[in-house]
PDB file of C-alpha atoms in Angstrom:
ATOM      1  CA  MET A   4     -16.023 -34.040   6.327  1.00 78.00           C
ATOM      2  CA  LYS A   5     -18.298 -33.587   3.340  1.00 85.00           C
ATOM      3  CA  LYS A   6     -18.896 -29.998   4.382  1.00 88.00           C
ATOM      4  CA  MET A   7     -15.191 -29.337   4.478  1.00 88.00           C
ATOM      5  CA  LEU A   8     -14.790 -30.768   1.004  1.00 89.00           C
ATOM      6  CA  VAL A   9     -17.534 -28.524  -0.322  1.00 90.00           C
ATOM      7  CA  VAL A  10     -15.972 -25.459   1.312  1.00 90.00           C
ATOM      8  CA  LEU A  11     -12.593 -26.422  -0.121  1.00 90.00           C
ATOM      9  CA  LEU A  12     -14.070 -26.834  -3.588  1.00 90.00           C
ATOM     10  CA  VAL A  13     -15.774 -23.444  -3.407  1.00 91.00           C
ATOM     11  CA  VAL A  14     -12.552 -21.770  -2.290  1.00 90.00           C
ATOM     12  CA  VAL A  15     -10.569 -23.411  -5.067  1.00 90.00           C
ATOM     13  CA  ALA A  16     -13.208 -22.505  -7.660  1.00 89.00           C
ATOM     14  CA  ALA A  17     -13.303 -18.895  -6.460  1.00 88.00           C
ATOM     15  CA  GLY A  18      -9.502 -18.720  -6.562  1.00 86.00           C
ATOM     16  CA  ALA A  19      -9.431 -20.094 -10.079  1.00 86.00           C
ATOM     17  CA  GLY A  20     -12.140 -17.612 -11.077  1.00 84.00           C
ATOM     18  CA  VAL A  21     -10.155 -14.669  -9.726  1.00 82.00           C
ATOM     19  CA  ALA A  22      -6.979 -15.899 -11.393  1.00 80.00           C
ATOM     20  CA  TYR A  23      -8.815 -16.347 -14.667  1.00 79.00           C
ATOM     21  CA  TYR A  24     -10.298 -12.859 -14.410  1.00 77.00           C
ATOM     22  CA  LEU A  25      -6.942 -11.254 -13.597  1.00 76.00           C
ATOM     23  CA  TRP A  26      -5.148 -13.095 -16.366  1.00 76.00           C
ATOM     24  CA  ASN A  27      -7.702 -11.965 -18.910  1.00 80.00           C
ATOM     25  CA  LYS A  28      -8.161  -8.548 -17.372  1.00 86.00           C
ATOM     26  CA  PRO A  29      -9.098  -6.180 -20.194  1.00 87.00           C
ATOM     27  CA  HIS A  30      -6.895  -3.274 -21.215  1.00 90.00           C
ATOM     28  CA  VAL A  31      -7.778   0.246 -20.132  1.00 90.00           C
ATOM     29  CA  ASN A  32     -10.861   1.405 -22.004  1.00 94.00           C
ATOM     30  CA  LEU A  33     -11.575   5.087 -21.539  1.00 95.00           C
ATOM     31  CA  THR A  34     -14.732   5.182 -23.676  1.00 94.00           C
ATOM     32  CA  ASN A  35     -16.947   5.698 -20.658  1.00 93.00           C
ATOM     33  CA  ALA A  36     -14.313   7.029 -18.281  1.00 94.00           C
ATOM     34  CA  LYS A  37     -14.699  10.420 -16.685  1.00 95.00           C
ATOM     35  CA  SER A  38     -11.646  12.591 -17.284  1.00 95.00           C
ATOM     36  CA  ASP A  39      -9.788  13.866 -14.218  1.00 96.00           C
ATOM     37  CA  ILE A  40      -8.628  17.083 -15.899  1.00 97.00           C
ATOM     38  CA  ALA A  41      -9.488  18.935 -19.106  1.00 98.00           C
ATOM     39  CA  VAL A  42      -6.777  21.070 -20.703  1.00 98.00           C
ATOM     40  CA  ASP A  43      -5.811  22.402 -24.108  1.00 98.00           C
ATOM     41  CA  ALA A  44      -2.743  21.035 -25.881  1.00 98.00           C
ATOM     42  CA  ALA A  45      -0.757  24.294 -25.742  1.00 98.00           C
ATOM     43  CA  THR A  46      -1.218  24.683 -21.980  1.00 98.00           C
ATOM     44  CA  LEU A  47      -0.343  21.045 -21.292  1.00 98.00           C
ATOM     45  CA  LEU A  48       2.979  21.210 -23.170  1.00 98.00           C
ATOM     46  CA  GLU A  49       3.817  24.628 -21.765  1.00 98.00           C
ATOM     47  CA  GLU A  50       3.257  23.402 -18.190  1.00 98.00           C
ATOM     48  CA  TYR A  51       5.426  20.334 -18.814  1.00 98.00           C
ATOM     49  CA  GLN A  52       8.220  22.422 -20.348  1.00 98.00           C
ATOM     50  CA  ARG A  53       8.132  24.797 -17.376  1.00 98.00           C
ATOM     51  CA  ASP A  54       8.175  22.111 -14.669  1.00 98.00           C
ATOM     52  CA  GLU A  55       8.240  18.456 -15.645  1.00 98.00           C
ATOM     53  CA  ALA A  56       8.191  17.053 -12.108  1.00 97.00           C
ATOM     54  CA  ALA A  57       5.280  19.210 -10.978  1.00 98.00           C
ATOM     55  CA  SER A  58       3.386  18.382 -14.155  1.00 98.00           C
ATOM     56  CA  ASN A  59       3.890  14.668 -13.599  1.00 98.00           C
ATOM     57  CA  GLU A  60       2.476  15.162 -10.106  1.00 97.00           C
ATOM     58  CA  LYS A  61      -0.548  16.789 -11.682  1.00 98.00           C
ATOM     59  CA  TYR A  62      -1.074  14.719 -14.824  1.00 98.00           C
ATOM     60  CA  PHE A  63       0.867  11.432 -14.787  1.00 98.00           C
ATOM     61  CA  ASP A  64      -1.365   8.369 -15.272  1.00 97.00           C
ATOM     62  CA  LYS A  65      -4.469  10.571 -14.913  1.00 97.00           C
ATOM     63  CA  VAL A  66      -7.242  10.528 -17.484  1.00 97.00           C
ATOM     64  CA  ILE A  67      -6.844  13.799 -19.361  1.00 98.00           C
ATOM     65  CA  ALA A  68      -9.180  15.364 -21.875  1.00 98.00           C
ATOM     66  CA  VAL A  69      -6.990  17.390 -24.224  1.00 98.00           C
ATOM     67  CA  LYS A  70      -8.174  19.645 -27.000  1.00 98.00           C
ATOM     68  CA  GLY A  71      -6.225  20.962 -29.944  1.00 98.00           C
ATOM     69  CA  ASN A  72      -5.802  21.281 -33.690  1.00 98.00           C
ATOM     70  CA  VAL A  73      -4.466  18.271 -35.553  1.00 98.00           C
ATOM     71  CA  THR A  74      -1.027  18.877 -37.100  1.00 98.00           C
ATOM     72  CA  GLU A  75      -0.191  15.316 -38.120  1.00 97.00           C
ATOM     73  CA  VAL A  76      -1.783  11.901 -38.208  1.00 98.00           C
ATOM     74  CA  MET A  77       0.475   8.889 -38.458  1.00 97.00           C
ATOM     75  CA  ASN A  78      -0.387   5.242 -38.840  1.00 97.00           C
ATOM     76  CA  ASP A  79       2.727   3.523 -37.531  1.00 97.00           C
ATOM     77  CA  GLU A  80       2.263  -0.161 -38.377  1.00 95.00           C
ATOM     78  CA  GLY A  81      -1.286  -0.153 -37.051  1.00 95.00           C
ATOM     79  CA  THR A  82      -0.718   2.312 -34.215  1.00 97.00           C
ATOM     80  CA  VAL A  83      -2.443   5.643 -34.845  1.00 98.00           C
ATOM     81  CA  LYS A  84      -0.669   8.697 -33.427  1.00 98.00           C
ATOM     82  CA  VAL A  85      -2.314  12.100 -33.650  1.00 98.00           C
ATOM     83  CA  SER A  86      -0.285  15.257 -32.987  1.00 98.00           C
ATOM     84  CA  LEU A  87      -2.039  18.289 -31.524  1.00 98.00           C
ATOM     85  CA  GLU A  88      -0.689  21.756 -32.162  1.00 98.00           C
ATOM     86  CA  THR A  89       0.828  23.678 -29.277  1.00 98.00           C
ATOM     87  CA  GLY A  90       2.489  26.663 -30.926  1.00 97.00           C
ATOM     88  CA  ASP A  91       5.847  25.476 -29.544  1.00 97.00           C
ATOM     89  CA  ALA A  92       8.816  27.113 -31.311  1.00 95.00           C
ATOM     90  CA  ASN A  93      10.561  23.762 -31.888  1.00 94.00           C
ATOM     91  CA  GLY A  94       7.420  22.106 -33.171  1.00 95.00           C
ATOM     92  CA  PHE A  95       6.840  19.831 -30.190  1.00 97.00           C
ATOM     93  CA  VAL A  96       3.258  18.778 -29.682  1.00 98.00           C
ATOM     94  CA  VAL A  97       0.876  16.736 -27.573  1.00 98.00           C
ATOM     95  CA  ARG A  98       0.870  13.262 -29.057  1.00 98.00           C
ATOM     96  CA  CYS A  99      -2.169  11.105 -28.646  1.00 98.00           C
ATOM     97  CA  GLU A 100      -1.691   7.397 -29.307  1.00 98.00           C
ATOM     98  CA  LEU A 101      -5.072   5.833 -29.962  1.00 98.00           C
ATOM     99  CA  SER A 102      -6.001   2.807 -27.892  1.00 97.00           C
ATOM    100  CA  ALA A 103      -5.317  -0.457 -29.709  1.00 95.00           C
ATOM    101  CA  THR A 104      -8.215  -2.207 -27.972  1.00 94.00           C
ATOM    102  CA  ALA A 105     -10.991   0.352 -27.349  1.00 95.00           C
ATOM    103  CA  PRO A 106     -13.536   0.864 -30.147  1.00 95.00           C
ATOM    104  CA  HIS A 107     -13.141   4.015 -32.261  1.00 96.00           C
ATOM    105  CA  THR A 108     -15.800   5.702 -34.364  1.00 95.00           C
ATOM    106  CA  ARG A 109     -12.970   6.879 -36.622  1.00 96.00           C
ATOM    107  CA  THR A 110      -9.201   6.696 -36.801  1.00 95.00           C
ATOM    108  CA  GLU A 111      -8.683   9.279 -39.522  1.00 96.00           C
ATOM    109  CA  PHE A 112      -8.452  12.952 -38.769  1.00 97.00           C
ATOM    110  CA  ALA A 113      -7.913  15.934 -41.006  1.00 98.00           C
ATOM    111  CA  VAL A 114      -4.954  18.238 -40.445  1.00 98.00           C
ATOM    112  CA  GLY A 115      -6.277  21.509 -39.019  1.00 97.00           C
ATOM    113  CA  GLU A 116      -9.467  20.173 -37.461  1.00 97.00           C
ATOM    114  CA  THR A 117     -10.077  20.681 -33.758  1.00 98.00           C
ATOM    115  CA  VAL A 118     -10.411  17.459 -31.807  1.00 98.00           C
ATOM    116  CA  GLN A 119     -10.563  16.356 -28.214  1.00 98.00           C
ATOM    117  CA  PHE A 120      -9.103  13.108 -26.923  1.00 98.00           C
ATOM    118  CA  LYS A 121      -9.290  11.384 -23.580  1.00 97.00           C
ATOM    119  CA  GLY A 122      -6.095   9.558 -22.699  1.00 98.00           C
ATOM    120  CA  THR A 123      -3.761   8.636 -19.854  1.00 98.00           C
ATOM    121  CA  CYS A 124      -0.726  10.890 -19.535  1.00 98.00           C
ATOM    122  CA  SER A 125       2.607   9.062 -19.802  1.00 98.00           C
ATOM    123  CA  GLY A 126       4.852  12.103 -19.365  1.00 98.00           C
ATOM    124  CA  LEU A 127       7.179  14.321 -21.377  1.00 98.00           C
ATOM    125  CA  ASN A 128       9.483  13.001 -24.103  1.00 98.00           C
ATOM    126  CA  PHE A 129      10.008  16.196 -26.152  1.00 97.00           C
ATOM    127  CA  ASP A 130       6.249  15.928 -26.729  1.00 98.00           C
ATOM    128  CA  VAL A 131       3.686  15.262 -24.039  1.00 98.00           C
ATOM    129  CA  GLN A 132       2.552  11.695 -24.597  1.00 98.00           C
ATOM    130  CA  LEU A 133      -0.999  10.466 -24.029  1.00 98.00           C
ATOM    131  CA  ASP A 134      -1.778   6.753 -24.328  1.00 98.00           C
ATOM    132  CA  ASN A 135      -4.997   4.714 -24.505  1.00 97.00           C
ATOM    133  CA  CYS A 136      -6.672   7.617 -26.312  1.00 98.00           C
ATOM    134  CA  VAL A 137     -10.274   7.710 -27.499  1.00 98.00           C
ATOM    135  CA  GLU A 138     -11.913  10.661 -29.192  1.00 98.00           C
ATOM    136  CA  VAL A 139     -14.385  12.777 -27.220  1.00 96.00           C
ATOM    137  CA  ARG A 140     -17.292  13.587 -29.504  1.00 89.00           C
TER     138      ARG A 140
ATOM    139  CA  MET B  11      40.021  43.855 -33.466  1.00 56.00           C
ATOM    140  CA  LYS B  12      36.419  43.967 -32.341  1.00 59.00           C
ATOM    141  CA  LYS B  13      35.388  43.110 -35.881  1.00 60.00           C
ATOM    142  CA  ILE B  14      37.579  40.036 -35.902  1.00 58.00           C
ATOM    143  CA  VAL B  15      36.161  38.854 -32.594  1.00 56.00           C
ATOM    144  CA  LEU B  16      32.679  39.385 -33.961  1.00 55.00           C
ATOM    145  CA  LEU B  17      33.582  37.443 -37.080  1.00 54.00           C
ATOM    146  CA  PHE B  18      34.786  34.534 -34.954  1.00 56.00           C
ATOM    147  CA  VAL B  19      31.602  34.615 -32.873  1.00 53.00           C
ATOM    148  CA  VAL B  20      29.496  34.559 -36.039  1.00 51.00           C
ATOM    149  CA  LEU B  21      31.612  31.743 -37.498  1.00 50.00           C
ATOM    150  CA  ALA B  22      31.347  29.686 -34.318  1.00 52.00           C
ATOM    151  CA  ALA B  23      27.592  30.212 -34.249  1.00 50.00           C
ATOM    152  CA  THR B  24      27.142  29.125 -37.877  1.00 47.00           C
ATOM    153  CA  THR B  25      29.298  26.049 -37.343  1.00 46.00           C
ATOM    154  CA  THR B  26      27.133  25.004 -34.403  1.00 47.00           C
ATOM    155  CA  LEU B  27      23.999  25.547 -36.451  1.00 46.00           C
ATOM    156  CA  SER B  28      25.248  23.535 -39.383  1.00 48.00           C
ATOM    157  CA  ALA B  29      26.235  20.573 -37.206  1.00 64.00           C
ATOM    158  CA  GLN B  30      23.648  18.111 -38.386  1.00 89.00           C
ATOM    159  CA  ASN B  31      21.352  16.578 -35.808  1.00 95.00           C
ATOM    160  CA  TYR B  32      19.170  13.601 -36.563  1.00 97.00           C
ATOM    161  CA  PHE B  33      15.996  12.985 -34.627  1.00 97.00           C
ATOM    162  CA  THR B  34      13.044  10.690 -34.166  1.00 97.00           C
ATOM    163  CA  ARG B  35      10.168  10.484 -31.752  1.00 96.00           C
ATOM    164  CA  ASP B  36       8.851   7.247 -33.303  1.00 98.00           C
ATOM    165  CA  GLY B  37      11.574   4.823 -32.299  1.00 98.00           C
ATOM    166  CA  LYS B  38      10.529   1.272 -31.546  1.00 98.00           C
ATOM    167  CA  VAL B  39      11.895  -0.362 -28.427  1.00 98.00           C
ATOM    168  CA  LYS B  40      11.038  -3.943 -27.624  1.00 98.00           C
ATOM    169  CA  LEU B  41      11.558  -5.348 -24.177  1.00 97.00           C
ATOM    170  CA  ASP B  42      11.736  -9.114 -23.853  1.00 97.00           C
ATOM    171  CA  ALA B  43      11.986 -10.470 -20.325  1.00 95.00           C
ATOM    172  CA  THR B  44      10.754 -13.964 -21.118  1.00 95.00           C
ATOM    173  CA  SER B  45      12.779 -16.574 -19.264  1.00 93.00           C
ATOM    174  CA  SER B  46      13.659 -19.769 -21.097  1.00 92.00           C
ATOM    175  CA  THR B  47      11.285 -21.755 -18.856  1.00 92.00           C
ATOM    176  CA  SER B  48       8.291 -19.432 -19.235  1.00 91.00           C
ATOM    177  CA  PRO B  49       5.167 -20.788 -20.936  1.00 90.00           C
ATOM    178  CA  GLU B  50       4.081 -17.290 -21.966  1.00 89.00           C
ATOM    179  CA  LYS B  51       5.890 -14.382 -23.553  1.00 92.00           C
ATOM    180  CA  ILE B  52       6.829 -11.513 -21.254  1.00 94.00           C
ATOM    181  CA  GLU B  53       7.341  -8.792 -23.805  1.00 96.00           C
ATOM    182  CA  ALA B  54       6.356  -5.235 -24.515  1.00 98.00           C
ATOM    183  CA  LEU B  55       6.747  -2.679 -27.261  1.00 98.00           C
ATOM    184  CA  THR B  56       6.741   1.082 -27.438  1.00 98.00           C
ATOM    185  CA  LYS B  57       6.674   3.030 -30.670  1.00 98.00           C
ATOM    186  CA  THR B  58       7.414   6.440 -29.175  1.00 98.00           C
ATOM    187  CA  ALA B  59      11.056   6.355 -28.118  1.00 98.00           C
ATOM    188  CA  SER B  60      12.955   9.537 -28.903  1.00 98.00           C
ATOM    189  CA  CYS B  61      16.498   9.707 -30.177  1.00 98.00           C
ATOM    190  CA  VAL B  62      18.814  12.596 -31.003  1.00 97.00           C
ATOM    191  CA  LEU B  63      22.077  11.940 -32.819  1.00 97.00           C
ATOM    192  CA  ASP B  64      24.701  14.601 -33.445  1.00 96.00           C
ATOM    193  CA  ALA B  65      26.331  13.401 -36.645  1.00 93.00           C
ATOM    194  CA  SER B  66      29.471  15.468 -36.212  1.00 93.00           C
ATOM    195  CA  THR B  67      30.351  14.252 -32.708  1.00 95.00           C
ATOM    196  CA  GLY B  68      28.560  10.899 -32.601  1.00 96.00           C
ATOM    197  CA  LYS B  69      26.789  11.868 -29.394  1.00 97.00           C
ATOM    198  CA  ILE B  70      23.515  10.015 -29.106  1.00 97.00           C
ATOM    199  CA  GLN B  71      20.624  10.309 -26.652  1.00 97.00           C
ATOM    200  CA  TRP B  72      17.571   8.140 -26.158  1.00 98.00           C
ATOM    201  CA  ALA B  73      14.518   8.541 -23.981  1.00 98.00           C
ATOM    202  CA  VAL B  74      11.515   6.338 -23.534  1.00 98.00           C
ATOM    203  CA  LEU B  75       8.438   6.769 -21.369  1.00 98.00           C
ATOM    204  CA  LEU B  76       7.916   3.535 -19.456  1.00 98.00           C
ATOM    205  CA  LYS B  77       4.159   4.036 -19.414  1.00 98.00           C
ATOM    206  CA  SER B  78       4.153   3.858 -23.203  1.00 98.00           C
ATOM    207  CA  PHE B  79       5.186   0.176 -23.237  1.00 98.00           C
ATOM    208  CA  LYS B  80       2.293  -2.002 -24.364  1.00 97.00           C
ATOM    209  CA  PHE B  81       1.957  -5.593 -23.197  1.00 96.00           C
ATOM    210  CA  GLU B  82      -0.473  -8.095 -24.589  1.00 93.00           C
ATOM    211  CA  GLN B  83      -1.767  -8.798 -21.084  1.00 92.00           C
ATOM    212  CA  ALA B  84      -3.163  -5.794 -19.202  1.00 94.00           C
ATOM    213  CA  LEU B  85      -2.162  -7.366 -15.897  1.00 93.00           C
ATOM    214  CA  MET B  86       1.454  -7.672 -17.004  1.00 93.00           C
ATOM    215  CA  GLU B  87       1.432  -4.006 -18.072  1.00 95.00           C
ATOM    216  CA  GLU B  88       0.106  -3.045 -14.635  1.00 95.00           C
ATOM    217  CA  HIS B  89       2.713  -5.120 -12.783  1.00 94.00           C
ATOM    218  CA  PHE B  90       5.497  -3.765 -15.007  1.00 96.00           C
ATOM    219  CA  ASN B  91       4.556  -0.177 -14.163  1.00 97.00           C
ATOM    220  CA  GLU B  92       3.630  -0.600 -10.510  1.00 95.00           C
ATOM    221  CA  ASN B  93       5.946  -3.309  -9.170  1.00 94.00           C
ATOM    222  CA  TYR B  94       8.937  -3.430 -11.478  1.00 96.00           C
ATOM    223  CA  VAL B  95       9.919  -0.075 -13.016  1.00 97.00           C
ATOM    224  CA  GLU B  96       7.690   2.062 -10.721  1.00 97.00           C
ATOM    225  CA  SER B  97       6.908   4.415 -13.571  1.00 97.00           C
ATOM    226  CA  ASN B  98       5.041   6.853 -11.318  1.00 96.00           C
ATOM    227  CA  LYS B  99       8.353   7.557  -9.524  1.00 97.00           C
ATOM    228  CA  PHE B 100      10.611   7.130 -12.559  1.00 98.00           C
ATOM    229  CA  PRO B 101       8.546   7.863 -15.681  1.00 98.00           C
ATOM    230  CA  LYS B 102      11.455   7.830 -18.105  1.00 97.00           C
ATOM    231  CA  ALA B 103      14.363   5.600 -19.052  1.00 98.00           C
ATOM    232  CA  THR B 104      17.215   7.441 -20.741  1.00 98.00           C
ATOM    233  CA  PHE B 105      20.497   6.708 -22.404  1.00 98.00           C
ATOM    234  CA  ALA B 106      23.190   9.256 -23.179  1.00 98.00           C
ATOM    235  CA  GLY B 107      26.287   8.114 -24.964  1.00 97.00           C
ATOM    236  CA  GLN B 108      28.620   8.208 -27.848  1.00 97.00           C
ATOM    237  CA  ILE B 109      29.339   6.260 -31.003  1.00 97.00           C
ATOM    238  CA  THR B 110      32.876   5.120 -30.173  1.00 97.00           C
ATOM    239  CA  ASN B 111      33.911   4.063 -33.681  1.00 97.00           C
ATOM    240  CA  LEU B 112      32.730   7.179 -35.508  1.00 95.00           C
ATOM    241  CA  ASN B 113      35.830   7.005 -37.740  1.00 94.00           C
ATOM    242  CA  GLU B 114      34.390   3.818 -39.286  1.00 95.00           C
ATOM    243  CA  VAL B 115      30.988   5.391 -39.910  1.00 94.00           C
ATOM    244  CA  ASN B 116      30.217   7.824 -42.699  1.00 93.00           C
ATOM    245  CA  LEU B 117      26.793   9.267 -42.048  1.00 92.00           C
ATOM    246  CA  ALA B 118      27.030  11.367 -45.189  1.00 90.00           C
ATOM    247  CA  LYS B 119      27.327   8.319 -47.432  1.00 93.00           C
ATOM    248  CA  ASP B 120      24.678   5.676 -48.091  1.00 96.00           C
ATOM    249  CA  GLY B 121      25.590   2.303 -46.687  1.00 97.00           C
ATOM    250  CA  THR B 122      25.388   0.040 -43.656  1.00 98.00           C
ATOM    251  CA  TYR B 123      27.854   0.536 -40.846  1.00 97.00           C
ATOM    252  CA  ASN B 124      28.509  -1.328 -37.633  1.00 97.00           C
ATOM    253  CA  ALA B 125      28.440   1.019 -34.691  1.00 97.00           C
ATOM    254  CA  VAL B 126      29.512   0.614 -31.116  1.00 97.00           C
ATOM    255  CA  VAL B 127      27.791   2.876 -28.627  1.00 97.00           C
ATOM    256  CA  SER B 128      28.888   3.407 -25.046  1.00 97.00           C
ATOM    257  CA  GLY B 129      27.213   5.522 -22.450  1.00 98.00           C
ATOM    258  CA  LYS B 130      25.044   5.835 -19.410  1.00 98.00           C
ATOM    259  CA  MET B 131      21.698   4.111 -19.078  1.00 98.00           C
ATOM    260  CA  THR B 132      19.306   5.430 -16.450  1.00 98.00           C
ATOM    261  CA  LEU B 133      16.405   3.247 -15.426  1.00 98.00           C
ATOM    262  CA  HIS B 134      14.443   3.083 -12.171  1.00 98.00           C
ATOM    263  CA  GLY B 135      16.596   5.869 -10.740  1.00 97.00           C
ATOM    264  CA  VAL B 136      19.852   3.931 -11.255  1.00 98.00           C
ATOM    265  CA  THR B 137      22.544   4.911 -13.770  1.00 98.00           C
ATOM    266  CA  LYS B 138      24.939   2.327 -15.220  1.00 98.00           C
ATOM    267  CA  ASP B 139      27.527   2.249 -17.989  1.00 97.00           C
ATOM    268  CA  ILE B 140      26.553   0.100 -20.934  1.00 97.00           C
ATOM    269  CA  THR B 141      27.942  -0.692 -24.360  1.00 96.00           C
ATOM    270  CA  ALA B 142      25.839  -1.894 -27.256  1.00 96.00           C
ATOM    271  CA  ASN B 143      26.490  -2.963 -30.817  1.00 96.00           C
ATOM    272  CA  GLY B 144      24.235  -1.932 -33.590  1.00 96.00           C
ATOM    273  CA  ALA B 145      23.870  -1.289 -37.269  1.00 97.00           C
ATOM    274  CA  LEU B 146      23.390   2.099 -38.881  1.00 97.00           C
ATOM    275  CA  ASN B 147      21.830   2.059 -42.298  1.00 98.00           C
ATOM    276  CA  VAL B 148      22.233   5.381 -44.089  1.00 97.00           C
ATOM    277  CA  SER B 149      19.909   5.820 -47.020  1.00 97.00           C
ATOM    278  CA  GLY B 150      18.499   8.904 -48.687  1.00 94.00           C
ATOM    279  CA  GLY B 151      19.484  11.226 -45.850  1.00 94.00           C
ATOM    280  CA  LYS B 152      17.869   9.042 -43.175  1.00 96.00           C
ATOM    281  CA  ILE B 153      19.616   6.832 -40.664  1.00 97.00           C
ATOM    282  CA  ARG B 154      18.032   3.591 -39.569  1.00 98.00           C
ATOM    283  CA  VAL B 155      19.327   2.303 -36.250  1.00 97.00           C
ATOM    284  CA  ASN B 156      19.053  -1.343 -35.249  1.00 98.00           C
ATOM    285  CA  ALA B 157      20.580  -2.440 -31.985  1.00 97.00           C
ATOM    286  CA  GLY B 158      20.185  -5.032 -29.292  1.00 96.00           C
ATOM    287  CA  PHE B 159      21.577  -5.356 -25.815  1.00 96.00           C
ATOM    288  CA  SER B 160      20.875  -6.878 -22.431  1.00 96.00           C
ATOM    289  CA  LEU B 161      19.864  -5.163 -19.235  1.00 96.00           C
ATOM    290  CA  ILE B 162      20.402  -7.001 -15.971  1.00 96.00           C
ATOM    291  CA  LEU B 163      17.267  -5.827 -14.172  1.00 96.00           C
ATOM    292  CA  PRO B 164      18.572  -6.289 -10.578  1.00 96.00           C
ATOM    293  CA  ASP B 165      21.467  -3.942 -11.487  1.00 97.00           C
ATOM    294  CA  TYR B 166      18.809  -1.236 -11.723  1.00 97.00           C
ATOM    295  CA  GLY B 167      17.204  -2.117  -8.417  1.00 97.00           C
ATOM    296  CA  ILE B 168      14.422  -4.068 -10.124  1.00 96.00           C
ATOM    297  CA  THR B 169      13.931  -7.299  -8.237  1.00 92.00           C
ATOM    298  CA  ILE B 170      12.191 -10.289  -9.767  1.00 90.00           C
ATOM    299  CA  PRO B 171      10.023 -11.956  -7.106  1.00 89.00           C
ATOM    300  CA  SER B 172      10.994 -15.627  -6.710  1.00 88.00           C
ATOM    301  CA  LEU B 173       7.366 -16.578  -7.402  1.00 87.00           C
ATOM    302  CA  VAL B 174       7.749 -15.503 -11.048  1.00 90.00           C
ATOM    303  CA  SER B 175      11.479 -16.134 -11.491  1.00 88.00           C
ATOM    304  CA  ASP B 176      10.733 -19.096 -13.757  1.00 90.00           C
ATOM    305  CA  LYS B 177       8.882 -16.701 -16.095  1.00 92.00           C
ATOM    306  CA  VAL B 178      10.599 -13.335 -15.869  1.00 94.00           C
ATOM    307  CA  THR B 179      14.303 -13.303 -16.599  1.00 94.00           C
ATOM    308  CA  ARG B 180      16.772 -11.058 -14.761  1.00 93.00           C
ATOM    309  CA  ASP B 181      18.525 -10.522 -18.049  1.00 94.00           C
ATOM    310  CA  ALA B 182      16.083  -8.579 -20.212  1.00 96.00           C
ATOM    311  CA  ARG B 183      16.738  -8.239 -23.918  1.00 97.00           C
ATOM    312  CA  ILE B 184      16.208  -4.811 -25.492  1.00 97.00           C
ATOM    313  CA  LEU B 185      15.789  -4.422 -29.245  1.00 98.00           C
ATOM    314  CA  ILE B 186      15.809  -1.041 -30.948  1.00 98.00           C
ATOM    315  CA  ASP B 187      14.579  -0.121 -34.399  1.00 98.00           C
ATOM    316  CA  ALA B 188      14.402   3.572 -35.241  1.00 98.00           C
ATOM    317  CA  THR B 189      14.698   5.748 -38.302  1.00 98.00           C
ATOM    318  CA  LEU B 190      16.281   9.136 -37.684  1.00 98.00           C
ATOM    319  CA  GLU B 191      15.644  12.084 -39.935  1.00 96.00           C
ATOM    320  CA  PRO B 192      17.550  15.372 -40.202  1.00 95.00           C
ATOM    321  CA  MET B 193      16.301  17.784 -37.568  1.00 89.00           C
ATOM    322  CA  LYS B 194      14.777  20.902 -38.993  1.00 76.00           C
TER     323      LYS B 194
END
């Protein structure tokens, strides 16, 4: 009887532990993540514009390292969005939204400088959107 | 005769070009699916919704990438993407519609106007007609759009498991705040 109680307690404690862990599960942090694919901004947008479905197959929710020249940096009420040049005729870009929770060595970038970000690809919405971005240095 | 035809073609082309489009890719869309009995907030925000408005016809289009919605809880974000909207299958939610009371709205003149928008909302692979009320604030050549409406999630094939039905409402509230600028 005592044994059963102990087992029951352990099970309950473990369950509570798992629940607690899941509830407080941290947000995606790509600082130490290995990227699945490396690509330059121009190629990424061009592929998406050519075939959105196929590109989602290839890139969606994957960790992508994307390189390009900064065309615009925007701080939108605390959310930093960096646009990477693609050469697109309509001015569409690869937009990298910096992670709100991962640590950053910097959140300011100069227009024209070449940078590389790691981020998860969320798809095409005029621009190609990457979320959870951290800079690759 | 040929000249006249050419003139008309040129005229038609210039008219199309001068039709003013307004655009943003920084629209804010808030999703609130908190049920009245829920102890915690079930809400998410994206700051990268796109919107194109044709000022001459009142045609308006929105698109939002579901993966761009941020929740406070990572687990909620995961469940939202994997179990509810299935963003890997349906990455985008879109709306294409029309300002139906364009005669009461003067986008060329500063001011605040009530707008009614009707059109087709596509979410989770399902398209439905919706109508929403909003406010358009025209100031200095920019148009700020504020609107709110409800989405009945099961209408879009999104089922709320009974286990969480006391937390997640079927009747999600969507709030939009976006500032459109003339498209170059």
